[in-house]
CSV table of C-alpha atoms in Angstrom, one decimal:
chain,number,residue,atom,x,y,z
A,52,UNK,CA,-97.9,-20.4,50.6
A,53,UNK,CA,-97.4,-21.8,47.0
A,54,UNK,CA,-97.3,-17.9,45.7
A,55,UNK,CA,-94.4,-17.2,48.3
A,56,UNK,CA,-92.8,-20.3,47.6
A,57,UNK,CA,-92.7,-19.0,43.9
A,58,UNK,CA,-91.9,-16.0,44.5
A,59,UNK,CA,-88.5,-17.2,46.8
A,60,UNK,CA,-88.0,-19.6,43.6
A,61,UNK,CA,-87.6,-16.6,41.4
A,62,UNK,CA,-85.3,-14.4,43.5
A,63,UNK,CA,-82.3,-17.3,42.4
A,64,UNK,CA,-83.6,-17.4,38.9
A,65,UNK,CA,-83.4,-13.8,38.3
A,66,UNK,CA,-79.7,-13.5,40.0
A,67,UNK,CA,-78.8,-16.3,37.8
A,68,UNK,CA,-80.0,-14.4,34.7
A,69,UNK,CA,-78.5,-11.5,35.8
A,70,UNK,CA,-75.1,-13.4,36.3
A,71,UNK,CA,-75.2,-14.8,33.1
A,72,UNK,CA,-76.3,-11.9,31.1
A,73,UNK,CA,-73.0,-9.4,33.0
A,74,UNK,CA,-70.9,-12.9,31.7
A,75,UNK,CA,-72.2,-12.4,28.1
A,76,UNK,CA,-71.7,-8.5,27.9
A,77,UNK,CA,-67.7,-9.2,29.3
A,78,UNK,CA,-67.4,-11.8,26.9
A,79,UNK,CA,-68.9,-9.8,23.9
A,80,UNK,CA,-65.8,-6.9,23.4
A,81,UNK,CA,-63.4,-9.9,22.7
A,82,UNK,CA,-65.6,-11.3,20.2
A,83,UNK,CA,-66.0,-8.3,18.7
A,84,UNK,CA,-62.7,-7.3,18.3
A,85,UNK,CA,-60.9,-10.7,17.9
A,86,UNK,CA,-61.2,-10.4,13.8
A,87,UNK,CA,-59.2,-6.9,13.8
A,88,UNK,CA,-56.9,-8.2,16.2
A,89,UNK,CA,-56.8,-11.0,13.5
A,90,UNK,CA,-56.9,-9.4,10.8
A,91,UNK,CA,-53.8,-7.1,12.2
A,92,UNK,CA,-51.5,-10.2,12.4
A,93,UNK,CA,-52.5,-11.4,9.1
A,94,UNK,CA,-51.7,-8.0,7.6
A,95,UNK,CA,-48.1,-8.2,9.7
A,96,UNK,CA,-47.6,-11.6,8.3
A,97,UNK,CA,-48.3,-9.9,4.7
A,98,UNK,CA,-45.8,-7.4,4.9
A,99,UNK,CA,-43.3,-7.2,1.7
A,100,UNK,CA,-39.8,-8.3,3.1
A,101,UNK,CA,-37.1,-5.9,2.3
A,102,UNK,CA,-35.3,-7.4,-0.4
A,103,UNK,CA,-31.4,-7.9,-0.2
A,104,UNK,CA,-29.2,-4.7,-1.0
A,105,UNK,CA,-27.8,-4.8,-4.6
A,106,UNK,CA,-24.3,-6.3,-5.2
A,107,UNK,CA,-21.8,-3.8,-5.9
A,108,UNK,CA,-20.9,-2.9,-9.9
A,109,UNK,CA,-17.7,-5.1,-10.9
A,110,UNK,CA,-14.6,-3.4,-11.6
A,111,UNK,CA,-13.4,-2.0,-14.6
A,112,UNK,CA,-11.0,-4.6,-15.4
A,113,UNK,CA,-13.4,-7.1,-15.4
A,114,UNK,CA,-16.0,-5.4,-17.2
A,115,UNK,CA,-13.8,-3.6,-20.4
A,116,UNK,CA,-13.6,-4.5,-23.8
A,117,UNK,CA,-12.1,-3.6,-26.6
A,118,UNK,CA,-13.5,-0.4,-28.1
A,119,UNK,CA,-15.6,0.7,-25.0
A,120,UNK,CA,-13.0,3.6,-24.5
A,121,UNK,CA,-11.9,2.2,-20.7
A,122,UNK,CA,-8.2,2.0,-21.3
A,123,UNK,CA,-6.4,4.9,-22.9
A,124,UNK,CA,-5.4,4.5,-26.9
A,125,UNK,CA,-8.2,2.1,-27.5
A,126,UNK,CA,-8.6,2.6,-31.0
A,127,UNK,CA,-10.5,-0.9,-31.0
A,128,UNK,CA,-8.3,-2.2,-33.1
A,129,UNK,CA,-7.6,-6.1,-32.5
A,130,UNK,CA,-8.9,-8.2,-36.2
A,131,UNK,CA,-7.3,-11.1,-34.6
A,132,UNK,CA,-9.8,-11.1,-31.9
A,133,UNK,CA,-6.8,-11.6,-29.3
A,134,UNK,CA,-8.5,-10.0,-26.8
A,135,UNK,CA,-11.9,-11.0,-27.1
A,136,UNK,CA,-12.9,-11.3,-23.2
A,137,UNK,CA,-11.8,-8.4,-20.4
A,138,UNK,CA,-8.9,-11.1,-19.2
A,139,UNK,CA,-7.6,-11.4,-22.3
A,140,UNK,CA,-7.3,-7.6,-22.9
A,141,UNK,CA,-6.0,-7.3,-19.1
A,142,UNK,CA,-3.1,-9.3,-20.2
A,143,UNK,CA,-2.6,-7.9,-23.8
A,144,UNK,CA,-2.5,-4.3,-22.2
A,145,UNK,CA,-0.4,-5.1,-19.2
A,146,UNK,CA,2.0,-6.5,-21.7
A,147,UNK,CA,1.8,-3.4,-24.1
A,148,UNK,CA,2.4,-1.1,-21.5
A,149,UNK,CA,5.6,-2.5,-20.4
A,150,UNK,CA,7.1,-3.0,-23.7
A,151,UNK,CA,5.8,0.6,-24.4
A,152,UNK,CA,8.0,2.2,-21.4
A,153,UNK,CA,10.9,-0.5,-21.8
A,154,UNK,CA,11.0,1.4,-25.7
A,155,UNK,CA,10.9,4.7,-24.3
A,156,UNK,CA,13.4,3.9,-22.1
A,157,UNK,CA,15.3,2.4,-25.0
A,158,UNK,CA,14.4,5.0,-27.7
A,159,UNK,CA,16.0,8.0,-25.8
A,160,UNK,CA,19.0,5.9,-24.0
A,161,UNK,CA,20.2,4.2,-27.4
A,162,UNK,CA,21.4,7.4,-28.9
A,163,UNK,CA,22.2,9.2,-25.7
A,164,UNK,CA,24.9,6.1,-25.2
A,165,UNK,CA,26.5,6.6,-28.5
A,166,UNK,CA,27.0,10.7,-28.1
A,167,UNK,CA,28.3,10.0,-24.4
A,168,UNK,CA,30.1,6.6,-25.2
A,169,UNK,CA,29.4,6.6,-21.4
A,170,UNK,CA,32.2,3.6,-19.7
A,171,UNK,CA,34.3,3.6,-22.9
A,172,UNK,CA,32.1,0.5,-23.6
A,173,UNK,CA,31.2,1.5,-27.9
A,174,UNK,CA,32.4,-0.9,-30.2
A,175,UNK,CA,35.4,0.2,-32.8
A,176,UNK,CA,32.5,1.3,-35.2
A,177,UNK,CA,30.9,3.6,-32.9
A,178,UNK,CA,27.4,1.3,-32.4
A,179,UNK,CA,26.2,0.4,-28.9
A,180,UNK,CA,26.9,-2.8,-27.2
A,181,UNK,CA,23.6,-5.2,-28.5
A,182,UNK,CA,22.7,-8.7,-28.8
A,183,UNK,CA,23.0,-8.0,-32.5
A,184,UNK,CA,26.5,-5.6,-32.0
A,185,UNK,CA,27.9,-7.6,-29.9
A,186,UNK,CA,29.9,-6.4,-27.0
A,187,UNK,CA,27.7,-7.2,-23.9
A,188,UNK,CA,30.2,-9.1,-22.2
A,189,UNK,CA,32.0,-6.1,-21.8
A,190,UNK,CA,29.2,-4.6,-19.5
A,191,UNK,CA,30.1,-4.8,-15.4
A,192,UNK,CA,28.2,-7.4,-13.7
A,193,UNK,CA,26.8,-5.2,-11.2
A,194,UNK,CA,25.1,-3.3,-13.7
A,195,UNK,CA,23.1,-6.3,-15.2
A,196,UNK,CA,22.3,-7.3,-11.2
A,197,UNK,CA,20.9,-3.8,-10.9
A,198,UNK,CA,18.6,-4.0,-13.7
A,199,UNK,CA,17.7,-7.8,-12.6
A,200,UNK,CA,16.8,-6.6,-9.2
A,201,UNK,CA,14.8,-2.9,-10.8
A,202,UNK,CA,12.5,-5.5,-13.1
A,203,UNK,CA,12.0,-7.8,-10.0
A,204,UNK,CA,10.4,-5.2,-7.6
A,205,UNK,CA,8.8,-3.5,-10.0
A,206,UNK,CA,7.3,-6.8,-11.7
A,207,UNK,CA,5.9,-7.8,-8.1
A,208,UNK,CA,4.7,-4.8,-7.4
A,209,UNK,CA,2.4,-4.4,-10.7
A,210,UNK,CA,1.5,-8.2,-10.2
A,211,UNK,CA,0.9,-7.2,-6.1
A,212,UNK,CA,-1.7,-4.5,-7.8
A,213,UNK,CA,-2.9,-6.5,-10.7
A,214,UNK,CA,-4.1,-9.3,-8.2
A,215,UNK,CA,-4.3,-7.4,-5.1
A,216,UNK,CA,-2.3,-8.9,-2.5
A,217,UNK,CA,-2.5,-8.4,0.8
A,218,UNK,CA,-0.1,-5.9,1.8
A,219,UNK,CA,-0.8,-3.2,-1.0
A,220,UNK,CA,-4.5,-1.4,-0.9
A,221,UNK,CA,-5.3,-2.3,-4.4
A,222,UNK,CA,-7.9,0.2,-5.7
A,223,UNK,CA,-11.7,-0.6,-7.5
A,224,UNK,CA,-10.6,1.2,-10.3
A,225,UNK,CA,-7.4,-0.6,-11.0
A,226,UNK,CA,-6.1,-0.9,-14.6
A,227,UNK,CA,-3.8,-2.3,-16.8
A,228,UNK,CA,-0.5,-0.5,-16.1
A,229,UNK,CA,-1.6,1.2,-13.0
A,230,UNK,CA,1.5,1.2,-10.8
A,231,UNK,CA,0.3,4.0,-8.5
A,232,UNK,CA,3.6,6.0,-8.8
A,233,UNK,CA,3.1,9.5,-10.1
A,234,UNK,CA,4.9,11.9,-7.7
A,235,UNK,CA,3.9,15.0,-10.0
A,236,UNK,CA,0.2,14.0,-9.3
A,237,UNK,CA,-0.2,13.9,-12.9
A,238,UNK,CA,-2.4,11.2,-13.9
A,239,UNK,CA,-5.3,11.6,-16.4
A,240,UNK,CA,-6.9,10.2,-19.4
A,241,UNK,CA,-5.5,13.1,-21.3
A,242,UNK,CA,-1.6,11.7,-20.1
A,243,UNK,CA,-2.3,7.8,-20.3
A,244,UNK,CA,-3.4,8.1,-23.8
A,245,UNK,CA,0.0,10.3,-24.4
A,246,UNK,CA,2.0,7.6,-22.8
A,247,UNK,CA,0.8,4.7,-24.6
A,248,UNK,CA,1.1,7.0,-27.8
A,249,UNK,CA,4.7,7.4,-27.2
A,250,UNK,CA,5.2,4.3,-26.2
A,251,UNK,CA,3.6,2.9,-29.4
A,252,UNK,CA,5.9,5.2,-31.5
A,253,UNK,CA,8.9,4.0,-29.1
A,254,UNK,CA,8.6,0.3,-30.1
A,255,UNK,CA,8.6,0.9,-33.9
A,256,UNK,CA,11.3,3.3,-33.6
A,257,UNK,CA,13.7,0.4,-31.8
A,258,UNK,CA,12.8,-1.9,-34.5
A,259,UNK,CA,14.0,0.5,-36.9
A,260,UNK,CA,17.0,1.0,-34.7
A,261,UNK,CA,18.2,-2.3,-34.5
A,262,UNK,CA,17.3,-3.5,-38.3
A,263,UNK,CA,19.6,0.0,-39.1
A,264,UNK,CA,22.5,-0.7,-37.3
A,265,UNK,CA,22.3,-4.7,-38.5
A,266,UNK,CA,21.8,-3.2,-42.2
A,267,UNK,CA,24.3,-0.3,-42.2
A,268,UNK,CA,26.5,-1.9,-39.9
A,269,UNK,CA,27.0,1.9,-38.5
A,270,UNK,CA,25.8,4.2,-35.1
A,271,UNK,CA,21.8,4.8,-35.5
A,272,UNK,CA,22.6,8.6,-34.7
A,273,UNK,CA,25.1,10.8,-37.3
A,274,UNK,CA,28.2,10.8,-34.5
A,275,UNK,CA,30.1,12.7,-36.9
A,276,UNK,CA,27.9,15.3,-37.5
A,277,UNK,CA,28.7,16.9,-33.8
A,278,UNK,CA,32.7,16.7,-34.3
């Protein structure tokens, strides 16, 4: 009896082992494999993060200095040190290159006005109405509105493209004198270097003009020679 009573005591044992030994081997693959899965999350956390995309380059005009070769005629040529920062030189060149076309302007319509006497309005001596000839007054009003109302739109626009307001597409590569109108299609470096050359010449020439005629007290161009 005591053996069958044993042997009845061990049928329970053994299907208790048994139980236990099918938990450990479903329990064993997770342990096994919990460090990769581990190891996987640390090496996610690890990753590089992609680093921020690279502002974009700054625009010429803020960038250029004297004697870089940027604007057109930069001989760099400034022993004042005016222009010592690429504001300064913004301003300096904007200011040249209206003065520059303004003498052009000037340069060819001083003698032209003389030849064609053009509305009867050359003093006695022949010379061009001046602020040192004299004989502004003489000059229609509407004329001097025109011109008023030519150097307003044209100041706004360049100051419209210079600061980029919000109705004109100002472009990256904006510079000093820029005005965006060249119907012939133009514009180079070759033909901005040209232009500022001239205008260079133009200024000095209307100096010399206007210290002429206040010297000689006579017409800058030989009237007399086409008679």
């Amino acid at each position: 009896r005591v053996q069958g009573t044993l042997r009845l005591f061990r049928i329970p044992v053994m299907a208790l082992s048994f139980a236990s030994s099918t938990l450990a081997f479903n329990v064993a693959p997770s342990a096994v494999f919990a460090p990769s899965r581990l190891a996987a999350v640390r090496m996610q956390e690890a990753a590089p993060v992609d680093a921020p995309p690279a502002p974009p380059p700054l625009p010429k005009i803020k960038t250029m200095m004297v004697g870089d070769g940027t604007l057109a005629g930069d001989m760099g040529f400034d022993p004042l040190q005016l222009a010592d920062s690429p504001d300064k030189l913004a301003f300096y060149r904007e200011a040249e290159v209206k003065h520059a076309r303004l003498a052009m302007l000037a340069a060819f319509g001083w003698p032209v006005s003389e030849i064609t006497n053009f509305g009867g309005l050359l003093n006695g001596d022949g010379r061009a109405p001046s602020l040192l000839n004299g004989g502004l007054g003489n000059v229609n009003g509407v004329y001097w509105g025109a011109v008023v109302a030519l150097a307003v739109y044209w100041e706004k626009f360049g100051l419209d493209q210079q600061f980029g307001s919000k109705d004109v597409s100002k472009s990256p590569d904006y510079l000093p004198g820029m005005l965006g109108f060249d119907p012939l299609g133009a514009d180079s470096q070759g033909m901005r270097a040209a232009e500022i050359t001239n205008g260079r010449v133009a200024m000095v020439a209307i100096t010399v003009f206007a210290l002429e005629e206040a010297l000689t007290r006579a017409p800058i161009f030989p009237i007399n020679l086409l008679h």
